[in-house]
Amino acid sequence: MIAKYRVAVRALCDFTAREGDLDHRFTPAPSAREGIEGHTLVASRRGADYIAELPLTGAFEGLTVTGRADGYDPVANRLEEVKTHRGSLERMADNQRALHWAQVKVYGALLCAERALEQVTLTLVYLDIASGKETLISREATADELQAFFVEQCQRFLAWAEQEAGHRQDRNSRLQTLRFPHATFRPGQRELAEDVYKAASTGRCLLAQAPTGIGKTLGTLFPMLSAMPRQQLDRIAFLTMKTPGRRLALDALATLRNSDETLPLRVLELVAREKACEYPDRACHGESCPLAAGFYDRLPAARQAAVEQAWLDRDALREVALAHDVCPYYLGQELARWADVIVGDVNHWFDSHALLHGLAQANDWRTGVLVDEAHNLIERARGMYSAELDQQRFNRVRRAAPKPLSRPLGRLARQWQAVIGDAGIEEQGELRRPAYRLLTALPEKLVTAAQQVGAAITDHLGEHPEDASLELQEVLFEALAFCRLAEHFGEHSLCDLTRYGRGRAVLGLRNLIPADFLAPRFKAARTSVLFSATLTPAHYYRDLLGLPENTVWREVASPFAARQLEVRIRSDISTRYRDREASIDPIVATMVQQYQRKPGHYLAFFSSFAYLEAALARFREVHPEVPVFSQTRGMPEAQREAFLARFAPGGEGIGFAVLGGAFAEGIDLPGDQLIGAFIATLGLPPFNDFNEALKARLTARFGQGDDYTYRIPGMIKVVQAAGRVIRSPEDQGVVVLMDDRFAQASVRALLPRWWSLGNPTP
């Protein structure tokens, strides 16, 4: 008998009953909300004795199988599995239908065992969302044959369940004696690790501000892994904002594995689909892509090889996938169910369709969530819960759309005209600059028209899949995403309209307060740790991220000494927009004086490319002898790498960059690769209608509108940029802050406490 192992009916059947090709061709499927409404509709049509969402449980040799059957009619002795769909059922793949039958048969076995039934009618109920029509496919089944089927599925899963139970037992046993991989902790690293362990032990959320250079990645992973067996954590999710963060996490995990080569830890790196695809020019189905053909037939062997490999970063996962002729991306999606530590982007937990959050909910996981560079989560989450409708794209589709779509697209076009007119924007002619309007309310008629367009396209493609052009699908997804967010529109978001010219307007739903969407995600985690070098003030993050009330904030003392960093403030310079032209000469003079005083590598940060370009032109004009190089607009990855390569040890020169851009955080230039930074801006977001509306909303909600909109986000960027200079206890450098507002007490209070701020110098 295996150790106790629990599996959901859906997960069991997914594991045992899937076969054939991977097929991700567009098929118009109901949304999650439509699926829920469809199940409710079917239940409402049944009799008074009908039992919806019937919980069922059974066991086989230590394997516990649980789930909720969609519905049971005890009078007719009929068990139903309800599936919503669009379009013709004839196009449903045989393997999909087989999966549905497997689910209802397992539920039937559990029902017969629980109620001592000798037989039952099994029914697949297919509800067409568009028409409301039900198609019922029924078959009679005896308790004996259902029990035999149940046993067969359990036996197919049994070896895997036994392996998984053994793996978990071995993993937890070894993690209980996990040792820190180095002889000593770095200064501040032990303090951080202790705080993370306490948070995991109490099931709390921790907001940890810890300086660069103390080893935050290892300092959070080690204690979370140590707490894993004691707190019965099922999974740990290490979530990052950018690719370099994933690499740091994988390096830390490799260090732990190398210190104990027998540590049975499965590590998976989740990579974006476009980066993992082997055949980007092929459609994702068996008739086009060789790695999709027979995917589910080859998946068991690939899955087994992958868990035996255990270390599954991007390259290792690809190697396993190609050895078994399966798609690396979808193999990774499958292995997210079986890995111990998953390293990936923050969207995998916090996005509306997050993979890891969905798996955790479906499987009732106890999850430990680690969020690196958490100061970026507010803006990332705002993007996750914002959407746009592009008038030009819809008009382009309208001109070439199939005839059945002309009427709903025409209604949408008329609603665009009405909204533009109501906003007071003249539709005729082109505009020198975009016309921007904040709307006082959601334009309900336009949203309704967009919903109708989405439904019409979905229904049409359900009947005519050959019309599924890329542009038509993009318009559909845009409409569906916008309308889904419109359903939840409230004080956490606003609606705006931007017109760029004739027929070129964009309607936006902009999230302002991500807390309302993120709070349930933090609640779903057993424990969450958010860490960064800049998480001050704590209330800013608590409020805007929706952190639990019992969230603990900790600041790890900096290992750096004030003598390492000379911080100077030029309070005689104003970088306000009206003073930009007058500021350029003193900024250039300050940079040259410091460079001549100590030649080496410096970064100079400006608030915009226009400001940067003006300062760079003046610098080159008056000091052509000093090597300079610059970030450019839309800089491709190869050029970004070349920019960073200029900071070679022993070199000299000044790199011009934009504050908040690619070179203002997340880059590591230790020692003499970077000895100083000039920051000619407070990093304040621009003063415009949108930010003033944001300020008003944040004032009403939190009473902190000006700080939350302007001052705090700006200073976070400043501190991050300055943090590029001192990367280790051995580094020495200088930061020159150029703006009179840096002398204000309210601004200085947001700078790191270990900085030595003398009197501002003119």
XYZ file of N, CA and C in Angstrom, residues 309-533:
675
model
N 15.026 13.691 -13.989
C 16.065 14.704 -14.211
C 16.088 15.697 -13.061
N 14.902 16.094 -12.579
C 14.704 16.960 -11.407
C 15.090 18.419 -11.655
N 16.279 18.646 -12.223
C 16.701 20.031 -12.505
C 16.224 20.396 -13.905
N 15.240 21.308 -13.976
C 14.580 21.593 -15.245
C 14.575 23.084 -15.536
N 15.777 23.647 -15.725
C 15.824 25.006 -16.231
C 15.480 24.962 -17.718
N 15.510 26.101 -18.366
C 15.058 26.165 -19.755
C 15.781 25.165 -20.651
N 17.108 25.093 -20.528
C 17.885 24.215 -21.403
C 17.631 22.745 -21.096
N 17.579 22.408 -19.809
C 17.374 21.006 -19.435
C 15.979 20.534 -19.831
N 14.983 21.382 -19.642
C 13.621 21.022 -20.027
C 13.532 20.797 -21.533
N 14.168 21.676 -22.290
C 14.162 21.532 -23.746
C 14.820 20.223 -24.162
N 15.907 19.889 -23.510
C 16.612 18.656 -23.850
C 15.728 17.435 -23.620
N 15.038 17.393 -22.489
C 14.138 16.272 -22.196
C 12.995 16.231 -23.200
N 12.404 17.397 -23.473
C 11.258 17.449 -24.385
C 11.630 16.952 -25.776
N 12.742 17.428 -26.304
C 13.123 17.051 -27.659
C 13.561 15.589 -27.737
N 14.094 15.077 -26.646
C 14.459 13.657 -26.633
C 13.234 12.763 -26.750
N 12.060 13.293 -26.352
C 10.817 12.518 -26.419
C 9.856 13.084 -27.465
N 10.340 14.003 -28.282
C 9.542 14.574 -29.376
C 8.236 15.197 -28.888
N 8.332 15.995 -27.807
C 7.167 16.733 -27.334
C 7.526 18.212 -27.219
N 6.523 19.042 -27.137
C 6.710 20.490 -27.072
C 7.296 20.906 -25.720
N 8.431 21.615 -25.687
C 9.025 22.036 -24.413
C 8.095 22.915 -23.580
N 7.389 23.831 -24.242
C 6.530 24.745 -23.492
C 5.423 23.991 -22.766
N 4.725 23.115 -23.469
C 3.605 22.418 -22.839
C 4.062 21.305 -21.904
N 5.257 20.783 -22.108
C 5.815 19.879 -21.107
C 6.064 20.653 -19.812
N 6.550 21.882 -19.930
C 6.747 22.719 -18.752
C 5.444 23.010 -18.033
N 4.377 23.275 -18.792
C 3.068 23.518 -18.187
C 2.596 22.294 -17.408
N 2.853 21.106 -17.952
C 2.486 19.866 -17.266
C 3.310 19.683 -15.996
N 4.597 19.966 -16.060
C 5.479 19.721 -14.922
C 5.295 20.729 -13.798
N 4.602 21.826 -14.070
C 4.272 22.759 -12.989
C 3.433 22.069 -11.921
N 2.763 20.977 -12.298
C 1.953 20.207 -11.347
C 2.807 19.350 -10.419
N 4.051 19.071 -10.825
C 4.836 18.074 -10.104
C 6.163 18.607 -9.576
N 6.510 19.849 -9.844
C 7.775 20.411 -9.356
C 7.615 20.891 -7.915
N 8.726 20.967 -7.208
C 8.722 21.471 -5.824
C 8.907 22.978 -5.787
N 9.818 23.475 -6.619
C 10.089 24.910 -6.701
C 9.907 25.339 -8.148
N 9.038 26.304 -8.363
C 8.793 26.820 -9.712
C 9.314 28.244 -9.769
N 10.184 28.508 -10.724
C 10.775 29.831 -10.915
C 10.179 30.425 -12.189
N 9.538 31.574 -12.073
C 8.907 32.168 -13.245
C 8.508 33.607 -13.002
N 7.829 34.173 -13.975
C 7.404 35.573 -13.906
C 6.257 35.737 -12.910
N 6.097 36.948 -12.392
C 5.038 37.219 -11.406
C 3.639 36.968 -11.970
N 3.488 37.040 -13.285
C 2.158 36.845 -13.842
C 1.639 35.428 -13.583
N 2.530 34.466 -13.310
C 2.095 33.086 -13.094
C 1.294 32.921 -11.805
N 1.344 33.898 -10.911
C 0.522 33.846 -9.695
C -0.507 34.974 -9.657
N -0.159 36.144 -10.181
C -0.986 37.324 -9.955
C -1.887 37.710 -11.123
N -1.604 37.233 -12.336
C -2.446 37.570 -13.473
C -3.822 36.928 -13.346
N -4.805 37.463 -14.084
C -6.177 36.950 -13.981
C -6.292 35.493 -14.420
N -5.379 35.028 -15.290
C -5.402 33.640 -15.755
C -4.123 32.918 -15.335
N -3.637 33.214 -14.129
C -2.342 32.712 -13.679
C -2.323 31.192 -13.561
N -1.321 30.563 -14.171
C -1.184 29.109 -14.155
C -1.028 28.572 -12.735
N -0.069 29.094 -11.985
C 0.227 28.533 -10.677
C -0.901 28.766 -9.693
N -1.506 29.933 -9.739
C -2.643 30.189 -8.854
C -3.787 29.236 -9.179
N -4.041 29.017 -10.470
C -5.105 28.104 -10.865
C -4.842 26.685 -10.392
N -3.601 26.210 -10.529
C -3.255 24.871 -10.065
C -3.366 24.771 -8.546
N -2.945 25.813 -7.854
C -3.027 25.801 -6.390
C -4.471 25.719 -5.929
N -5.362 26.443 -6.595
C -6.772 26.417 -6.224
C -7.382 25.058 -6.537
N -7.065 24.522 -7.718
C -7.665 23.255 -8.134
C -7.190 22.090 -7.275
N -5.942 22.160 -6.809
C -5.360 21.041 -6.065
C -5.210 21.315 -4.571
N -5.729 22.467 -4.134
C -5.698 22.820 -2.713
C -4.271 22.794 -2.157
N -3.336 23.384 -2.929
C -1.945 23.430 -2.494
C -1.750 24.428 -1.356
N -0.803 24.111 -0.493
C -0.254 25.092 0.449
C 1.015 25.629 -0.212
N 0.969 26.883 -0.622
C 2.027 27.442 -1.459
C 2.780 28.547 -0.729
N 4.098 28.498 -0.819
C 4.933 29.591 -0.350
C 5.341 30.438 -1.540
N 5.027 31.722 -1.511
C 5.273 32.619 -2.643
C 6.379 33.612 -2.282
N 7.417 33.662 -3.113
C 8.506 34.622 -2.962
C 8.475 35.569 -4.154
N 8.467 36.876 -3.897
C 8.391 37.877 -4.967
C 9.631 38.760 -4.908
N 10.483 38.620 -5.914
C 11.722 39.400 -5.999
C 11.441 40.761 -6.637
N 12.258 41.758 -6.296
C 12.095 43.121 -6.822
C 10.641 43.565 -6.698
N 10.094 43.364 -5.504
C 8.660 43.553 -5.293
C 8.212 44.999 -5.429
N 9.150 45.942 -5.439
C 8.747 47.342 -5.627
C 8.108 47.561 -6.993
N 8.352 46.630 -7.938
C 7.767 46.743 -9.277
C 6.377 46.135 -9.390
N 5.920 45.446 -8.355
C 4.673 44.691 -8.480
C 3.459 45.599 -8.670
N 3.484 46.794 -8.123
C 2.336 47.693 -8.263
C 2.096 48.014 -9.738
N 3.148 48.456 -10.435
C 2.977 48.805 -11.846
C 2.719 47.572 -12.705
N 3.374 46.456 -12.393
C 3.119 45.243 -13.171
C 1.657 44.808 -13.026
N 1.145 44.869 -11.816
C -0.235 44.441 -11.584
C -1.223 45.398 -12.231
N -0.918 46.678 -12.222
C -1.797 47.624 -12.923
C -1.921 47.244 -14.394
N -0.802 46.839 -14.990
C -0.842 46.413 -16.378
C -1.648 45.137 -16.570
N -1.556 44.205 -15.623
C -2.301 42.948 -15.721
C -3.805 43.182 -15.745
N -4.252 44.209 -15.035
C -5.685 44.440 -14.884
C -6.142 45.711 -15.608
N -5.487 45.988 -16.729
C -5.878 47.068 -17.634
C -6.080 46.482 -19.022
N -6.872 47.166 -19.844
C -7.144 46.676 -21.202
C -7.529 47.846 -22.091
N -7.443 47.626 -23.422
C -7.766 48.666 -24.400
C -8.614 48.100 -25.528
N -9.390 48.991 -26.127
C -10.069 48.720 -27.395
C -9.524 49.706 -28.421
N -9.068 49.187 -29.551
C -8.447 50.002 -30.588
C -9.425 50.190 -31.751
N -9.901 51.405 -31.942
C -10.875 51.688 -32.993
C -10.332 51.337 -34.374
N -9.087 51.673 -34.628
C -8.507 51.438 -35.947
C -8.477 49.949 -36.283
N -8.139 49.119 -35.318
C -8.079 47.683 -35.559
C -9.466 47.125 -35.870
N -10.479 47.562 -35.130
C -11.838 47.072 -35.376
C -12.337 47.534 -36.745
N -12.002 48.768 -37.119
C -12.421 49.258 -38.434
C -11.751 48.462 -39.559
N -10.485 48.111 -39.358
C -9.773 47.348 -40.374
C -10.389 45.952 -40.533
N -10.741 45.339 -39.425
C -11.384 44.031 -39.483
C -12.767 44.140 -40.112
N -13.460 45.230 -39.814
C -14.814 45.413 -40.345
C -14.821 45.418 -41.874
N -13.804 46.035 -42.463
C -13.769 46.147 -43.924
C -13.610 44.792 -44.612
N -12.970 43.833 -43.924
C -12.712 42.536 -44.553
C -13.439 41.388 -43.871
N -14.329 41.710 -42.931
C -14.967 40.667 -42.131
C -16.009 39.896 -42.930
N -16.259 38.644 -42.580
C -17.357 37.882 -43.194
C -18.682 38.614 -43.000
N -19.590 38.446 -43.928
C -20.847 39.191 -43.938
C -21.636 39.086 -42.630
N -21.729 37.899 -41.994
C -22.507 37.815 -40.747
C -21.985 38.710 -39.624
N -20.746 39.198 -39.762
C -20.175 40.042 -38.703
C -20.326 41.530 -38.994
N -20.822 41.879 -40.164
C -20.885 43.291 -40.545
C -21.833 44.077 -39.650
N -22.955 43.481 -39.280
C -23.920 44.225 -38.463
C -23.378 44.529 -37.066
N -22.893 43.547 -36.298
C -22.361 43.894 -34.965
C -21.147 44.821 -35.034
N -20.301 44.663 -36.049
C -19.164 45.572 -36.179
C -19.627 46.972 -36.558
N -20.694 47.064 -37.325
C -21.266 48.373 -37.655
C -21.830 49.063 -36.418
N -22.511 48.302 -35.562
C -23.030 48.890 -34.312
C -21.885 49.419 -33.454
N -20.796 48.655 -33.390
C -19.649 49.103 -32.603
C -19.062 50.382 -33.192
N -18.981 50.463 -34.520
C -18.444 51.666 -35.169
C -19.287 52.889 -34.824
N -20.603 52.721 -34.806
C -21.481 53.858 -34.461
C -21.292 54.263 -33.002
N -21.079 53.289 -32.127
C -20.866 53.626 -30.717
C -19.531 54.340 -30.507
N -18.533 54.001 -31.313
C -17.271 54.742 -31.257
C -17.520 56.223 -31.556
N -18.276 56.487 -32.612
C -18.572 57.875 -32.986
C -19.297 58.600 -31.860
N -20.235 57.904 -31.223
C -21.006 58.527 -30.144
C -20.115 58.862 -28.956
N -19.227 57.936 -28.588
C -18.353 58.168 -27.434
C -17.382 59.315 -27.719
N -16.830 59.345 -28.931
C -15.914 60.433 -29.303
C -16.643 61.772 -29.264
N -17.876 61.784 -29.771
C -18.663 63.020 -29.735
C -18.990 63.447 -28.319
N -19.395 62.495 -27.477
C -19.724 62.813 -26.082
C -18.511 63.323 -25.318
N -17.320 62.856 -25.730
C -16.097 63.300 -25.057
C -15.657 64.682 -25.512
N -16.350 65.223 -26.525
C -16.022 66.565 -27.000
C -14.787 66.620 -27.858
N -14.481 65.517 -28.550
C -13.323 65.474 -29.438
C -13.828 65.519 -30.870
N -13.371 66.477 -31.636
C -13.783 66.604 -33.031
C -13.251 65.421 -33.833
N -14.128 64.688 -34.529
C -13.733 63.490 -35.273
C -13.062 63.832 -36.606
N -13.396 64.964 -37.172
C -12.848 65.283 -38.496
C -11.389 65.731 -38.389
N -10.598 65.331 -39.403
C -9.225 65.828 -39.505
C -8.237 65.081 -38.628
N -6.966 65.390 -38.870
C -5.888 64.783 -38.105
C -5.474 65.703 -36.961
N -4.790 65.142 -35.982
C -4.398 65.890 -34.791
C -2.882 66.023 -34.727
N -2.423 67.196 -34.316
C -0.986 67.385 -34.139
C -0.484 66.594 -32.946
N -1.303 66.531 -31.917
C -0.962 65.741 -30.746
C -2.221 65.006 -30.293
N -2.078 63.853 -29.657
C -3.258 63.079 -29.268
C -4.188 63.887 -28.364
N -5.483 63.733 -28.614
C -6.495 64.347 -27.748
C -6.860 63.335 -26.673
N -6.788 63.743 -25.411
C -6.988 62.822 -24.301
C -8.153 63.285 -23.437
N -9.030 62.342 -23.065
C -10.159 62.653 -22.196
C -10.333 61.551 -21.157
N -10.539 61.967 -19.924
C -10.975 61.045 -18.889
C -12.489 60.986 -18.930
N -13.051 59.798 -18.967
C -14.495 59.648 -19.019
C -15.043 59.511 -17.604
N -16.153 60.137 -17.371
C -16.731 60.118 -16.020
C -17.365 58.778 -15.689
N -17.694 58.002 -16.703
C -18.315 56.694 -16.480
C -17.950 55.774 -17.632
N -18.129 54.494 -17.416
C -17.909 53.511 -18.469
C -18.952 53.709 -19.567
N -18.548 53.802 -20.840
C -19.534 53.955 -21.918
C -20.266 52.626 -22.144
N -21.366 52.437 -21.430
C -22.038 51.141 -21.383
C -22.475 50.657 -22.762
N -22.950 51.578 -23.604
C -23.434 51.149 -24.917
C -22.285 50.634 -25.783
N -21.127 51.279 -25.681
C -19.986 50.796 -26.452
C -19.515 49.442 -25.916
N -19.507 49.284 -24.580
C -19.114 48.002 -23.991
C -20.074 46.901 -24.432
N -21.371 47.216 -24.439
C -22.365 46.239 -24.893
C -22.122 45.860 -26.350
N -21.822 46.870 -27.175
C -21.536 46.603 -28.588
C -20.286 45.728 -28.737
N -19.282 45.975 -27.907
C -18.068 45.154 -27.953
C -18.372 43.722 -27.515
N -19.245 43.564 -26.512
C -19.653 42.225 -26.088
C -20.363 41.496 -27.227
N -21.203 42.230 -27.936
C -21.937 41.624 -29.056
C -20.992 41.237 -30.187
N -19.974 42.068 -30.424
C -18.975 41.720 -31.432
C -18.234 40.447 -31.021
N -17.820 40.388 -29.744
C -17.126 39.197 -29.258
C -17.972 37.946 -29.409
N -19.250 38.046 -29.044
C -20.147 36.889 -29.155
C -20.359 36.503 -30.615
N -20.517 37.521 -31.489
C -20.768 37.236 -32.903
C -19.560 36.557 -33.551
N -18.348 37.065 -33.259
C -17.148 36.449 -33.825
C -16.990 35.019 -33.302
N -17.207 34.850 -32.001
C -17.082 33.526 -31.403
C -18.058 32.543 -32.032
N -19.321 32.960 -32.161
C -20.323 32.072 -32.752
C -20.001 31.771 -34.212
N -19.552 32.802 -34.944
C -19.241 32.597 -36.359
C -18.075 31.621 -36.528
N -17.031 31.796 -35.714
C -15.879 30.908 -35.839
C -16.204 29.501 -35.359
N -17.208 29.393 -34.481
C -17.650 28.073 -34.077
C -18.232 27.297 -35.240
N -18.881 28.010 -36.163
C -19.469 27.368 -37.339
C -18.540 27.385 -38.545
N -17.643 28.378 -38.584
C -16.754 28.521 -39.743
C -15.300 28.696 -39.287
N -14.692 27.657 -38.736
C -13.321 27.792 -38.219
C -12.311 28.180 -39.299
N -12.662 27.963 -40.559
C -11.739 28.328 -41.638
C -11.561 29.841 -41.746
N -12.453 30.620 -41.140
C -12.356 32.083 -41.181
C -11.493 32.652 -40.057
N -10.869 31.794 -39.256
C -10.135 32.244 -38.061
C -8.789 32.855 -38.440
N -8.825 34.043 -39.048
C -7.585 34.746 -39.371
C -6.952 35.281 -38.093
N -5.650 35.569 -38.167
C -4.929 36.072 -36.994
C -5.539 37.387 -36.522
N -5.853 38.292 -37.458
C -6.380 39.602 -37.064
C -7.762 39.474 -36.448
N -8.596 38.599 -36.985
C -9.929 38.405 -36.413
C -9.827 37.833 -34.998
N -8.911 36.923 -34.783
C -8.708 36.369 -33.448
C -8.197 37.438 -32.487
N -7.275 38.279 -32.948
C -6.743 39.336 -32.081
C -7.841 40.303 -31.658
N -8.718 40.665 -32.601
C -9.840 41.546 -32.270
C -10.756 40.870 -31.251
N -10.993 39.584 -31.446
C -11.839 38.849 -30.512
C -11.233 38.844 -29.114
N -9.961 38.505 -29.010
C -9.317 38.456 -27.694
C -9.308 39.832 -27.035
N -9.103 40.873 -27.836
C -9.112 42.240 -27.310
C -10.486 42.585 -26.747
N -11.524 42.238 -27.484
C -12.889 42.526 -27.033
C -13.220 41.742 -25.768
N -12.851 40.457 -25.740
C -13.164 39.629 -24.573
C -12.424 40.121 -23.336
N -11.135 40.467 -23.491
C -10.352 40.940 -22.345
C -10.923 42.242 -21.796
N -11.282 43.149 -22.688
C -11.836 44.428 -22.261
C -13.163 44.213 -21.536
N -14.016 43.385 -22.112
C -15.346 43.186 -21.528
C -15.278 42.449 -20.192
N -14.330 41.548 -20.050
C -14.168 40.869 -18.757
C -13.801 41.870 -17.672
N -12.876 42.791 -17.984
C -12.515 43.805 -16.992
C -13.666 44.776 -16.751
N -14.432 45.062 -17.795
C -15.570 45.974 -17.652
C -16.591 45.431 -16.658
N -16.692 44.110 -16.559
C -17.622 43.505 -15.608
C -17.240 43.836 -14.169
N -15.957 44.103 -13.936
C -15.472 44.375 -12.579
C -15.083 45.843 -12.402
N -15.558 46.696 -13.284
C -15.176 48.107 -13.226
C -15.664 48.733 -11.920
N -14.783 49.488 -11.284
C -15.135 50.130 -10.020
C -14.156 51.228 -9.695
N -14.103 51.604 -8.427
C -13.254 52.730 -8.028
C -11.769 52.407 -8.144
N -11.441 51.126 -8.324
C -10.031 50.752 -8.492
C -9.502 51.063 -9.885
N -10.365 51.492 -10.808
C -9.948 51.723 -12.188
C -10.614 52.970 -12.741
N -10.140 53.444 -13.882
C -10.800 54.541 -14.579
C -10.844 54.229 -16.066
N -11.653 54.982 -16.765
C -11.811 54.791 -18.203
C -11.372 56.069 -18.914
N -10.567 55.917 -19.968
C -10.126 57.099 -20.697
C -10.207 56.862 -22.202
N -10.148 57.969 -22.936
C -10.234 57.926 -24.393
C -9.112 58.776 -24.966
N -8.343 58.196 -25.882
C -7.275 58.929 -26.551
C -7.524 58.854 -28.053
N -7.550 60.007 -28.718
C -7.744 60.018 -30.165
C -6.482 60.544 -30.835
N -5.958 59.739 -31.778
C -4.722 60.081 -32.475
C -4.991 60.669 -33.852
N -6.206 60.491 -34.351
C -6.566 60.986 -35.672
C -7.869 60.352 -36.117
N -8.251 60.599 -37.340
C -9.507 60.066 -37.872
C -9.523 58.536 -37.766
N -10.534 58.007 -37.103
C -10.676 56.563 -36.959
C -9.606 55.906 -36.115
N -8.880 56.709 -35.333
C -7.753 56.184 -34.557
C -7.879 56.581 -33.097
N -8.904 56.040 -32.455
C -9.115 56.289 -31.029
C -8.873 55.003 -30.251
N -8.481 55.163 -28.999
C -8.257 54.016 -28.119
C -9.027 54.256 -26.828
N -9.864 53.302 -26.478
C -10.602 53.352 -25.216
C -9.873 52.472 -24.216
N -9.517 53.037 -23.074
C -8.730 52.288 -22.098
C -9.444 52.091 -20.780
N -9.291 50.910 -20.213
C -9.651 50.648 -18.823
C -8.336 50.550 -18.062
N -8.059 51.515 -17.195
C -6.759 51.590 -16.528
C -6.923 51.270 -15.047
N -6.248 50.244 -14.612
C -6.281 49.933 -13.189
C -5.405 50.911 -12.420
N -5.921 51.440 -11.340
C -5.193 52.384 -10.499
C -4.781 51.754 -9.174
N -5.660 50.910 -8.632
C -5.436 50.313 -7.317
C -5.489 48.794 -7.480
N -4.349 48.159 -7.705
C -4.361 46.706 -7.927
C -4.750 45.895 -6.702
N -4.806 46.535 -5.542
C -5.116 45.816 -4.300
C -6.385 44.988 -4.404
N -7.409 45.520 -5.065
C -8.692 44.821 -5.120
C -8.590 43.505 -5.883
N -7.647 43.408 -6.818
C -7.451 42.172 -7.569
C -6.418 41.259 -6.910
N -5.433 41.856 -6.235
C -4.334 41.061 -5.696
C -4.622 40.480 -4.320
N -5.472 41.123 -3.551
C -5.740 40.648 -2.186
C -6.118 39.165 -2.148
N -7.018 38.691 -3.046
C -7.346 37.255 -3.012
C -6.157 36.362 -3.343
N -5.203 36.864 -4.138
C -4.034 36.061 -4.482
C -3.123 35.874 -3.266
N -2.972 36.946 -2.479
C -2.179 36.812 -1.255
C -2.886 35.900 -0.249
N -4.195 35.993 -0.216
C -4.966 35.142 0.697
C -4.840 33.674 0.309
N -4.711 33.394 -0.990
C -4.639 32.009 -1.464
C -3.302 31.356 -1.135
N -2.279 32.145 -0.859
C -0.969 31.593 -0.520
C -0.899 31.290 0.966
N -0.203 30.224 1.312
C 0.015 29.930 2.733
C 0.872 31.025 3.355
N 1.894 31.454 2.636
C 2.748 32.545 3.079
C 3.316 33.240 1.859
N 3.531 34.540 1.960
C 4.109 35.325 0.875
C 5.223 36.192 1.435
N 6.325 36.258 0.707
C 7.438 37.123 1.087
C 7.757 38.020 -0.095
N 7.619 39.324 0.096
C 7.938 40.302 -0.930
C 9.212 41.013 -0.502
N 10.234 41.003 -1.356
C 11.500 41.596 -0.929
C 12.109 42.439 -2.035
N 12.833 43.458 -1.606
C 13.475 44.399 -2.519
C 14.368 45.311 -1.698
N 15.247 46.026 -2.394
C 16.075 47.020 -1.707
C 15.294 48.284 -1.410
